[in-house]
Amino acid sequence: MQYDLVIRNGNIIDGSGAPRYPADIAIKGDRIAAIGRITAPASETIDAEGMVVTPGFVDGHTHMDAQIFWDPLGTSSCYHGITTVMMGNCGFTLAPCAAADADFVFRNLERAEDLSREAMLTGIDWRWETFPEYLDVIDALPKGINYGGYMGHSALRTYVMGERAFSEQASDDELARMQHEVRAAVRAGAIGFSTSRTRNHLTADDRPVASRVADWHEVRALVNAMGETGAGIFELAGEEPGRSPVRQRDYFDRLKNLAVESGCPVTFGMPSIRIAPEIWPAYYELANETAAAGGRMFVQAHSRAISTLLSFKSHTPFDNWEFWSDIRAKPLDEQRRLLADPAIKRRLVDIASAPYSGPKIVGAEPRPPEWDWIFLFDGIGDETVMTEVAAKRGVHPAEAMIDIALERDFDAFFRQPIANEDQDHVLQMMRHPRSVVTFSDSGAHVAQIMDSSLQTHLLSHWVRDKQAFTLEQAVRLITFDTASAWGLHDRGLLRVGLNADLVVFDPERIAPNMPELLHDLPAGAPRLKQTATGIAATIVNGRTLLRNNEPTGNLPGRLVRGPLAA
């Protein structure tokens, strides 16, 4: 037999957690055809000498719903070994929605997910109304990687209720119509239903996104409607009961009971935050409680600190502050001239030293600075806290930030952690038996954060540098475990007959590279991009998407539909 692709001389890490072993892998079409010593010829051969061969990585939490229309490759996820993603999280999707009502969707997305309205208007070819029609459009698009998607609550509400979705409760008839749409979406292949109830998700005019207006009765009715189909996952950006035991117990009981009564798995992300480091463990324990009660729940855990990247080319903490806003609204060349003026700089530093009194800061937006928690970010693993930088220069940290930006022609990043500051907590979360390592948010917060690299960070930092996991354990976390959590039973393992999504990489070199800021979105909108080192090949559905992280020209990705569409 002649195969389409053979990967020779590698060490197989099959995703199960079992020890690696030397073998070749043969691919025919989009499936793994043989594993062992393979002498038959192939149309394409990859020499994996000195490298490992693993299943493609699965990322369960992205927002690539808009990006897929202008970025067929699937950046930056594809550069980090990701071969399958789930999009449509947190209630934010482009469907159901008629083209004439697209502004409703943009209103939900533009601030909450930092997606440029101009980019969406320019880059999206709107050819659907219902969610099944939307899936058909996604199915037909050229794609580098594989995509599955939730139906989002905010889009669903505005589709049924129009403008009232941002301010009112649904009528009984409207709720019945929403239930019908949820069932139709899951039957057409939606992975599930998602919503947001977090205070962090606001519109540009400081109103709650549409899903946040819904009461729990509506959420429960929609998830139970999904449960009636016998399929679907419920994902949510959750409520914030804070430290109140009463509010926390009420919220936990509602989530647990919904998982049990609907039969739908429930999932959400839960990091640690330094101002309330005692809160996160209870959410992971809730997953155990839910299992004991007869339901299923899994918690999404990140592999590192979640940080806003600050830059004078994108965002600083002061962009909405008095006087700063006037400067920051000008072209960069004009900003450069003004920031170099000693009198103007002195005034800016004085204002930056005062307490913040501006608009509410939410999500991944830059926070008013706590200088002990802002770092000059010179490279991966190369950073210095700004209080030290400023002390060495003998100036205020805000002045140091301005001076460094000018010295480097604005090519300087400053990292501002907003969650998971305690790395011991991060390790505990990843090791929890009911967690999955995911939550990149790829496709959202496009000029604010860059977490598409959480998988390569896991492999470089936690495996190679810290030796907190074996390579086999870490690969399982981002392949078999994530694929299984989302019901993708045809991938996540290297087995004959399973989907041929694979990554070939050097475990001694794999690592994320330094992010860069580009203006390559539609309408010239900015975004952060990050590539990786040490990945020799990324194979999607049996075809090589990337060689040494450079595109081959192949676009083998597909829509991953839920089980009822099969």
Coordinates of C-alpha atoms in Angstrom, one line a residue:
M1 CA 0.0 0.0 0.0
Q2 CA 1.1 3.5 -0.7
Y3 CA 0.2 6.0 2.0
D4 CA -0.5 9.7 1.7
L5 CA 1.9 10.6 4.6
V6 CA 4.3 8.8 6.8
I7 CA 6.0 10.3 9.8
R8 CA 9.2 8.3 10.4
N9 CA 11.7 7.9 13.3
G10 CA 9.7 9.7 15.9
N11 CA 8.8 8.9 19.5
I12 CA 5.1 8.4 19.9
I13 CA 3.3 10.1 22.8
D14 CA -0.2 8.9 22.1
G15 CA -2.3 11.2 24.3
S16 CA -3.3 8.5 26.8
G17 CA -0.5 9.3 29.3
A18 CA 1.3 6.1 28.5
P19 CA 5.1 6.2 28.1
R20 CA 6.5 7.2 24.7
Y21 CA 7.7 4.6 22.3
P22 CA 9.6 4.7 18.9
A23 CA 7.4 4.1 15.9
D24 CA 6.4 5.4 12.5
I25 CA 2.8 6.6 11.7
A26 CA 1.1 6.2 8.4
I27 CA -1.8 8.3 7.2
K28 CA -4.3 7.5 4.4
G29 CA -6.8 10.2 3.7
D30 CA -7.9 11.8 6.9
R31 CA -7.2 8.8 9.2
I32 CA -4.3 7.2 10.9
A33 CA -3.8 4.0 8.9
A34 CA -0.9 2.3 10.7
I35 CA 1.5 2.7 13.6
G36 CA 4.7 0.7 13.8
R37 CA 7.7 0.1 11.6
I38 CA 6.4 1.2 8.2
T39 CA 8.4 0.5 5.0
A40 CA 5.7 1.2 2.4
P41 CA 6.1 4.4 0.3
A42 CA 4.2 7.6 0.8
S43 CA 3.4 10.7 -1.2
E44 CA 4.9 12.8 1.7
T45 CA 7.4 11.9 4.4
I46 CA 8.3 13.7 7.5
D47 CA 11.5 12.7 9.4
A48 CA 10.8 13.1 13.1
E49 CA 14.2 11.9 14.3
G50 CA 14.9 13.4 17.8
M51 CA 11.3 14.6 18.1
V52 CA 8.0 13.4 19.5
V53 CA 4.7 12.9 17.6
T54 CA 1.5 13.6 19.5
P55 CA -2.2 14.1 18.8
G56 CA -3.1 17.6 17.7
F57 CA -3.9 19.9 20.6
V58 CA -7.6 20.7 21.4
D59 CA -8.6 24.2 22.7
G60 CA -12.0 24.3 24.2
H61 CA -12.4 28.0 24.8
T62 CA -11.9 30.4 21.8
H63 CA -13.8 33.3 20.2
M64 CA -12.7 32.8 16.6
D65 CA -16.3 33.2 15.3
A66 CA -15.5 36.5 13.4
Q67 CA -11.8 35.8 12.7
I68 CA -12.6 32.6 10.7
F69 CA -14.0 34.8 7.9
W70 CA -10.7 36.7 7.3
D71 CA -8.1 34.3 8.6
P72 CA -8.4 30.9 7.1
L73 CA -5.1 29.7 8.7
G74 CA -6.4 30.0 12.3
T75 CA -3.7 32.2 13.8
S76 CA -2.3 32.4 16.4
S77 CA -3.7 29.0 17.6
C78 CA -2.3 27.1 14.7
Y79 CA 1.2 28.1 15.5
H80 CA 1.0 26.4 18.9
G81 CA 0.0 22.9 17.8
I82 CA -3.8 23.5 18.0
T83 CA -5.7 21.5 15.4
T84 CA -9.3 21.8 16.9
V85 CA -11.0 24.7 18.7
M86 CA -14.4 25.3 20.2
M87 CA -15.7 28.8 19.4
G88 CA -18.9 30.7 20.4
N89 CA -18.1 30.7 24.2
C90 CA -19.6 33.1 26.7
G91 CA -22.8 33.6 24.8
F92 CA -21.1 35.5 21.9
T93 CA -21.8 34.2 18.4
L94 CA -22.7 35.6 15.0
A95 CA -25.9 33.5 14.8
P96 CA -28.8 33.4 14.9
C97 CA -28.9 36.8 13.3
A98 CA -30.1 38.3 10.0
A99 CA -27.7 40.5 8.1
A100 CA -29.9 43.5 8.7
D101 CA -29.6 43.0 12.4
A102 CA -25.8 42.5 12.6
D103 CA -25.4 45.6 14.7
F104 CA -27.0 43.7 17.6
V105 CA -24.2 41.1 17.4
F106 CA -21.5 43.8 17.1
R107 CA -22.9 45.6 20.1
N108 CA -22.4 42.4 22.2
L109 CA -19.0 41.7 20.9
E110 CA -17.1 44.9 20.3
R111 CA -16.2 45.8 23.9
A112 CA -16.8 42.5 25.7
E113 CA -14.4 40.7 23.3
D114 CA -12.4 43.6 22.1
L115 CA -13.4 43.0 18.4
S116 CA -13.3 46.0 16.1
R117 CA -16.7 46.9 14.7
E118 CA -15.0 48.1 11.5
A119 CA -13.1 44.8 11.2
M120 CA -16.3 42.8 11.5
L121 CA -18.2 45.1 9.1
T122 CA -15.4 44.8 6.5
G123 CA -14.4 41.2 7.0
I124 CA -17.6 39.2 7.5
D125 CA -19.7 38.1 4.5
W126 CA -23.1 37.7 6.2
R127 CA -24.9 34.8 4.4
W128 CA -27.1 33.3 7.1
E129 CA -29.9 34.0 9.5
T130 CA -30.5 30.8 11.6
F131 CA -27.8 28.9 13.4
P132 CA -28.0 25.9 11.1
E133 CA -27.5 28.2 8.1
Y134 CA -24.5 29.7 9.9
L135 CA -23.0 26.3 10.4
D136 CA -23.4 25.5 6.7
V137 CA -21.5 28.8 5.9
I138 CA -18.7 27.9 8.3
D139 CA -18.6 24.4 6.8
A140 CA -18.0 25.9 3.3
L141 CA -15.3 28.3 4.4
P142 CA -11.6 27.5 3.7
K143 CA -10.1 26.5 7.1
G144 CA -6.6 25.6 8.3
I145 CA -7.8 24.0 11.6
N146 CA -11.0 22.4 12.8
Y147 CA -13.8 24.4 14.4
G148 CA -16.8 23.5 16.5
G149 CA -19.2 26.0 17.9
Y150 CA -21.8 26.8 20.5
M151 CA -25.0 28.8 20.0
G152 CA -24.6 32.0 22.0
H153 CA -27.3 33.3 24.3
S154 CA -26.7 37.0 23.5
A155 CA -27.2 36.4 19.7
L156 CA -30.2 34.2 20.4
R157 CA -31.9 36.9 22.6
T158 CA -31.4 39.7 20.1
Y159 CA -32.6 37.4 17.3
V160 CA -35.9 36.8 19.1
M161 CA -36.4 40.0 21.1
G162 CA -34.6 42.7 19.1
E163 CA -33.6 45.8 21.0
R164 CA -35.6 44.7 24.0
A165 CA -33.0 41.9 24.6
F166 CA -30.8 44.6 26.2
S167 CA -33.3 45.7 28.8
E168 CA -36.2 43.3 29.3
Q169 CA -37.2 39.8 30.3
A170 CA -38.5 37.4 27.6
S171 CA -42.2 36.7 27.3
D172 CA -43.4 33.2 27.4
D173 CA -43.8 33.1 23.6
E174 CA -40.3 34.5 23.1
L175 CA -38.8 32.0 25.5
A176 CA -40.6 29.2 23.6
R177 CA -39.1 30.4 20.4
M178 CA -35.7 30.6 21.9
Q179 CA -36.0 27.0 23.1
H180 CA -37.0 25.9 19.6
E181 CA -33.9 27.6 18.2
V182 CA -31.6 26.0 20.7
R183 CA -33.0 22.5 19.9
A184 CA -32.6 23.2 16.2
A185 CA -29.0 24.4 16.6
V186 CA -28.0 21.3 18.6
R187 CA -29.6 19.0 16.1
A188 CA -27.8 20.8 13.2
G189 CA -24.4 20.3 15.0
A190 CA -23.9 23.0 17.6
I191 CA -21.6 21.7 20.3
G192 CA -23.9 23.3 22.9
F193 CA -25.3 26.5 24.3
S194 CA -23.3 29.3 26.0
T195 CA -24.1 32.3 28.0
S196 CA -22.5 35.1 30.0
R197 CA -23.6 36.3 33.4
T198 CA -20.5 38.1 34.4
R199 CA -20.3 41.8 35.2
N200 CA -17.2 41.9 33.0
H201 CA -19.2 41.7 29.8
L202 CA -20.6 45.2 28.9
T203 CA -21.5 46.9 25.6
A204 CA -19.6 50.0 24.5
D205 CA -22.2 52.2 26.2
D206 CA -21.8 50.5 29.6
R207 CA -24.9 48.3 29.4
P208 CA -25.0 44.6 30.1
V209 CA -24.7 42.4 27.0
A210 CA -28.0 40.8 26.1
S211 CA -27.5 37.4 27.9
R212 CA -26.9 39.2 31.2
V213 CA -30.4 40.6 31.2
A214 CA -32.0 37.2 31.2
D215 CA -33.1 35.8 34.6
W216 CA -32.1 32.3 35.8
H217 CA -35.5 31.0 34.8
E218 CA -34.7 31.7 31.1
V219 CA -31.2 30.2 31.4
R220 CA -32.6 27.0 33.0
A221 CA -35.4 26.7 30.3
L222 CA -32.9 27.0 27.5
V223 CA -30.4 24.5 28.9
N224 CA -33.2 22.0 29.6
A225 CA -34.4 22.5 26.1
M226 CA -31.0 21.5 24.9
G227 CA -31.1 18.5 27.3
E228 CA -34.2 17.3 25.7
T229 CA -32.2 16.6 22.5
G230 CA -29.9 14.3 24.4
A231 CA -26.8 16.3 23.4
G232 CA -25.0 19.5 24.0
I233 CA -22.7 21.2 26.6
F234 CA -23.6 24.3 28.6
E235 CA -20.8 26.8 28.8
L236 CA -21.0 30.0 30.8
A237 CA -19.0 33.0 31.9
G238 CA -20.3 32.8 35.5
E239 CA -21.8 35.0 38.1
E240 CA -19.6 36.5 40.8
P241 CA -21.1 35.7 44.2
G242 CA -17.8 36.9 45.8
R243 CA -17.0 36.0 49.4
S244 CA -20.7 35.7 50.5
P245 CA -21.3 32.1 51.6
V246 CA -25.1 32.6 51.1
R247 CA -24.7 34.0 47.5
Q248 CA -22.1 31.4 46.6
R249 CA -24.2 28.5 47.9
D250 CA -27.3 29.8 46.0
Y251 CA -25.3 30.1 42.7
F252 CA -23.5 26.7 43.2
D253 CA -26.8 24.9 43.9
R254 CA -28.4 26.4 40.7
L255 CA -25.5 25.3 38.6
K256 CA -25.3 21.8 40.2
N257 CA -29.1 21.3 39.9
L258 CA -29.1 22.4 36.3
A259 CA -26.4 19.9 35.4
V260 CA -28.4 17.1 37.0
E261 CA -31.9 18.0 35.7
S262 CA -30.8 18.8 32.1
G263 CA -28.3 16.0 31.8
C264 CA -26.0 18.4 30.0
P265 CA -22.3 18.8 31.0
V266 CA -21.6 22.3 32.5
T267 CA -18.3 24.0 32.1
F268 CA -16.8 27.4 32.9
G269 CA -13.4 28.9 33.4
M270 CA -12.1 29.7 36.9
P271 CA -8.8 31.3 37.6
S272 CA -7.3 32.6 40.9
I273 CA -7.2 36.3 41.6
R274 CA -4.7 37.9 44.1
I275 CA -7.3 40.1 45.8
A276 CA -9.4 37.0 46.7
P277 CA -7.1 34.0 46.5
E278 CA -9.4 31.9 48.7
I279 CA -12.3 31.8 46.3
W280 CA -11.3 29.5 43.4
P281 CA -11.0 26.1 45.2
A282 CA -14.7 26.0 45.9
Y283 CA -15.5 26.1 42.2
Y284 CA -13.4 23.0 41.5
E285 CA -15.0 21.3 44.5
L286 CA -18.4 22.1 43.0
A287 CA -17.5 19.8 40.1
N288 CA -17.0 17.0 42.5
E289 CA -20.3 17.8 44.3
T290 CA -22.1 17.8 40.9
A291 CA -20.7 14.4 40.0
A292 CA -21.8 13.0 43.4
A293 CA -25.3 14.4 42.7
G294 CA -25.5 12.7 39.3
G295 CA -24.5 15.5 37.0
R296 CA -21.3 16.4 35.0
M297 CA -19.2 19.5 35.4
F298 CA -15.7 20.3 34.4
V299 CA -13.7 23.5 35.1
Q300 CA -11.4 25.2 32.5
A301 CA -8.0 25.9 33.9
H302 CA -5.3 28.2 32.4
S303 CA -1.7 27.2 32.4
R304 CA -0.2 30.6 33.4
A305 CA -1.1 34.1 34.6
I306 CA -3.7 35.9 32.4
S307 CA -2.2 39.2 31.5
T308 CA -3.1 42.4 29.6
L309 CA -0.2 43.4 27.3
L310 CA 0.3 47.2 27.5
S311 CA 1.9 49.2 24.7
F312 CA 1.8 52.7 23.4
K313 CA 1.0 51.1 20.0
S314 CA -2.2 49.5 21.5
H315 CA -3.4 50.3 25.0
T316 CA -2.0 51.8 28.2
P317 CA -3.7 52.1 31.6
F318 CA -4.1 55.8 31.0
D319 CA -5.9 56.0 27.7
N320 CA -9.1 57.3 29.2
W321 CA -7.5 59.6 31.9
E322 CA -7.6 63.3 31.9
F323 CA -5.1 64.9 29.4
W324 CA -3.7 61.5 28.6
S325 CA -6.8 60.8 26.4
D326 CA -6.0 63.9 24.3
I327 CA -2.5 62.7 23.7
R328 CA -3.4 59.1 23.1
A329 CA -6.0 60.1 20.5
K330 CA -3.3 61.5 18.2
P331 CA -1.1 59.7 15.6
L332 CA 1.9 58.0 17.0
D333 CA 4.3 60.4 15.4
E334 CA 2.6 63.3 17.1
Q335 CA 2.5 61.4 20.4
R336 CA 6.2 60.8 20.1
R337 CA 6.8 64.6 19.8
L338 CA 4.5 65.5 22.7
L339 CA 5.7 62.8 25.1
A340 CA 9.3 64.1 24.6
D341 CA 8.3 67.5 25.8
P342 CA 9.4 67.8 29.5
A343 CA 6.4 69.9 30.6
I344 CA 3.9 67.7 28.9
K345 CA 5.6 64.5 30.3
R346 CA 5.6 66.1 33.8
R347 CA 1.9 66.7 33.6
L348 CA 1.2 63.2 32.4
V349 CA 3.2 61.7 35.2
D350 CA 1.4 63.9 37.8
I351 CA -2.0 62.7 36.5
A352 CA -0.8 59.1 36.4
S353 CA 0.2 59.4 40.0
A354 CA -3.3 60.4 41.1
P355 CA -6.2 58.0 42.0
Y356 CA -8.2 56.8 39.1
S357 CA -11.7 58.3 38.7
G358 CA -12.7 57.4 35.2
P359 CA -15.0 54.9 33.6
K360 CA -15.5 51.3 34.9
I361 CA -12.8 48.9 33.8
V362 CA -13.9 45.4 32.9
G363 CA -12.6 42.2 31.3
A364 CA -9.1 42.4 29.9
E365 CA -9.1 46.2 29.7
P366 CA -6.0 47.8 31.2
R367 CA -6.4 48.5 34.9
P368 CA -5.2 51.6 36.8
P369 CA -1.6 50.7 37.6
E370 CA -0.4 48.9 40.7
W371 CA 3.3 49.3 39.8
D372 CA 4.4 46.3 41.8
W373 CA 2.2 44.3 39.4
I374 CA 3.3 45.8 36.1
F375 CA 6.4 44.3 34.4
L376 CA 8.7 45.5 31.6
F377 CA 8.2 42.5 29.2
D378 CA 11.5 42.1 27.3
G379 CA 11.0 38.5 26.3
I380 CA 9.6 35.1 27.4
G381 CA 10.9 34.7 30.9
D382 CA 12.7 38.1 30.7
E383 CA 10.8 40.7 32.6
T384 CA 11.4 43.2 35.5
V385 CA 8.8 44.7 37.8
M386 CA 8.3 48.4 37.0
T387 CA 9.1 49.6 40.5
E388 CA 12.6 48.2 40.1
V389 CA 12.9 49.7 36.6
A390 CA 11.8 53.1 37.9
A391 CA 14.1 52.9 41.0
K392 CA 17.2 52.3 38.8
R393 CA 16.3 55.3 36.7
G394 CA 15.4 57.5 39.6
V395 CA 12.0 58.4 38.3
H396 CA 8.3 57.6 38.8
P397 CA 7.2 54.3 37.1
A398 CA 4.9 56.2 34.8
E399 CA 7.8 58.3 33.6
A400 CA 9.9 55.2 33.2
M401 CA 7.1 53.7 31.0
I402 CA 7.1 56.8 28.8
D403 CA 10.9 57.0 28.6
I404 CA 11.2 53.3 27.7
A405 CA 8.5 53.6 25.0
L406 CA 10.3 56.6 23.5
E407 CA 13.7 54.9 23.6
R408 CA 12.3 51.9 21.8
D409 CA 10.2 53.8 19.2
F410 CA 7.1 52.5 21.0
D411 CA 8.2 48.8 20.5
A412 CA 7.9 47.9 24.1
F413 CA 5.4 45.7 26.0
F414 CA 4.5 45.9 29.6
R415 CA 2.7 43.0 31.2
Q416 CA -0.2 43.6 33.6
P417 CA -1.4 40.3 35.3
I418 CA -5.2 40.3 35.9
A419 CA -5.6 36.7 37.1
N420 CA -3.7 33.6 38.1
E421 CA -0.9 35.6 39.6
D422 CA -0.1 32.8 42.0
Q423 CA 1.6 30.0 40.0
D424 CA 1.1 27.5 42.8
H425 CA -2.6 27.9 42.4
V426 CA -2.2 27.5 38.6
L427 CA -0.5 24.1 39.2
Q428 CA -3.1 23.0 41.6
M429 CA -5.9 23.8 39.1
M430 CA -4.3 22.0 36.3
R431 CA -3.8 18.9 38.5
H432 CA -7.4 18.9 39.7
P433 CA -9.2 15.7 38.4
R434 CA -12.2 17.7 37.1
S435 CA -10.3 20.4 35.3
V436 CA -9.3 20.7 31.7
V437 CA -6.3 22.8 30.5
T438 CA -7.7 25.3 28.0
F439 CA -9.2 28.9 28.0
S440 CA -7.0 30.7 25.5
D441 CA -9.7 33.1 24.5
S442 CA -8.1 33.1 21.0
G443 CA -10.0 35.5 18.6
A444 CA -11.0 37.8 21.5
H445 CA -9.3 40.6 23.3
V446 CA -7.2 40.7 20.2
A447 CA -5.1 43.7 21.1
Q448 CA -5.3 43.1 24.9
I449 CA -4.1 39.6 25.7
M450 CA -2.3 36.8 23.9
D451 CA -3.0 33.4 25.4
S452 CA -3.1 31.2 22.2
S453 CA 0.2 29.9 23.5
L454 CA -1.0 28.4 26.8
Q455 CA -0.3 24.9 25.4
T456 CA 3.3 25.6 24.3
H457 CA 3.7 27.4 27.7
L458 CA 2.6 24.2 29.4
L459 CA 5.1 22.1 27.5
S460 CA 8.1 24.5 27.9
H461 CA 7.5 26.0 31.4
W462 CA 5.7 23.3 33.4
V463 CA 7.3 20.3 31.7
R464 CA 10.8 21.3 30.7
D465 CA 11.6 24.1 33.1
K466 CA 9.7 23.2 36.3
Q467 CA 9.3 19.4 35.7
A468 CA 5.9 19.6 37.3
F469 CA 4.5 17.2 34.7
T470 CA 6.0 14.5 32.5
L471 CA 5.7 15.2 28.8
E472 CA 3.3 12.3 28.6
Q473 CA 1.1 13.8 31.3
A474 CA 1.1 17.3 29.8
V475 CA 0.3 16.0 26.3
R476 CA -2.7 14.1 27.7
L477 CA -4.0 17.3 29.3
I478 CA -4.2 19.1 26.0
T479 CA -5.2 16.2 23.7
F480 CA -7.2 13.3 25.1
D481 CA -8.6 15.1 28.1
T482 CA -9.8 18.2 26.2
A483 CA -11.1 16.1 23.3
S484 CA -13.0 13.8 25.6
A485 CA -14.5 16.7 27.6
W486 CA -16.0 18.1 24.4
G487 CA -17.1 14.7 23.2
L488 CA -14.6 14.5 20.3
H489 CA -14.1 10.8 20.4
D490 CA -12.5 10.6 17.0
R491 CA -9.4 12.6 18.1
G492 CA -7.1 13.2 21.0
L493 CA -5.4 9.8 20.8
L494 CA -3.0 8.3 18.2
R495 CA -4.9 5.2 17.3
V496 CA -5.5 3.5 13.9
G497 CA -8.8 4.7 12.5
L498 CA -8.9 7.9 14.4
N499 CA -8.6 11.4 12.9
A500 CA -5.2 12.2 11.6
D501 CA -4.5 15.5 13.5
L502 CA -0.9 15.4 14.7
V503 CA 1.9 17.6 15.9
V504 CA 5.6 16.8 15.5
F505 CA 7.8 18.8 17.9
D506 CA 11.2 18.9 19.7
P507 CA 10.5 18.7 23.4
E508 CA 13.8 20.4 24.1
R509 CA 12.9 23.5 22.1
I510 CA 9.2 23.9 22.0
A511 CA 8.3 27.3 23.4
P512 CA 6.2 30.4 22.6
N513 CA 7.9 33.3 20.9
M514 CA 7.6 36.9 21.9
P515 CA 4.2 38.4 20.9
E516 CA 4.1 41.2 18.2
L517 CA 1.5 43.8 17.5
L518 CA 0.2 44.0 13.9
H519 CA -2.4 46.0 12.1
D520 CA -3.5 43.3 9.7
L521 CA -7.2 42.8 10.6
P522 CA -9.8 44.1 8.2
A523 CA -9.9 47.9 8.2
G524 CA -6.4 47.9 9.6
A525 CA -7.5 47.1 13.1
P526 CA -4.7 46.0 15.5
R527 CA -4.1 42.5 17.0
L528 CA -1.5 40.6 18.9
K529 CA 0.2 37.7 17.1
Q530 CA 2.4 35.0 18.6
T531 CA 4.3 32.1 17.0
A532 CA 6.3 29.3 18.5
T533 CA 9.6 27.6 18.3
G534 CA 10.3 23.9 18.0
I535 CA 7.3 22.6 16.1
A536 CA 8.4 20.7 13.0
A537 CA 5.0 19.9 11.5
T538 CA 1.3 20.4 12.3
I539 CA -1.0 17.9 10.4
V540 CA -4.8 18.5 10.2
N541 CA -7.1 15.8 8.8
G542 CA -4.1 14.0 7.3
R543 CA -2.6 17.0 5.5
T544 CA 0.3 19.1 6.5
L545 CA -0.9 22.6 7.5
L546 CA 2.5 23.9 8.7
R547 CA 6.1 22.9 8.3
N548 CA 8.5 24.5 10.8
N549 CA 5.5 26.8 11.5
E550 CA 5.3 28.1 8.0
P551 CA 2.1 27.6 6.0
T552 CA 2.3 24.9 3.3
G553 CA -0.7 26.3 1.4
N554 CA -3.0 23.5 2.5
L555 CA -6.2 24.4 4.2
P556 CA -7.5 21.0 5.5
G557 CA -9.6 22.2 8.4
R558 CA -13.3 21.2 8.8
L559 CA -16.4 22.1 10.8
V560 CA -16.8 19.7 13.7
R561 CA -20.5 19.1 14.3
G562 CA -22.1 17.8 17.4
P563 CA -23.3 14.1 17.6
L564 CA -26.8 14.7 16.4
A565 CA -25.7 16.0 13.1
A566 CA -23.6 12.9 12.3

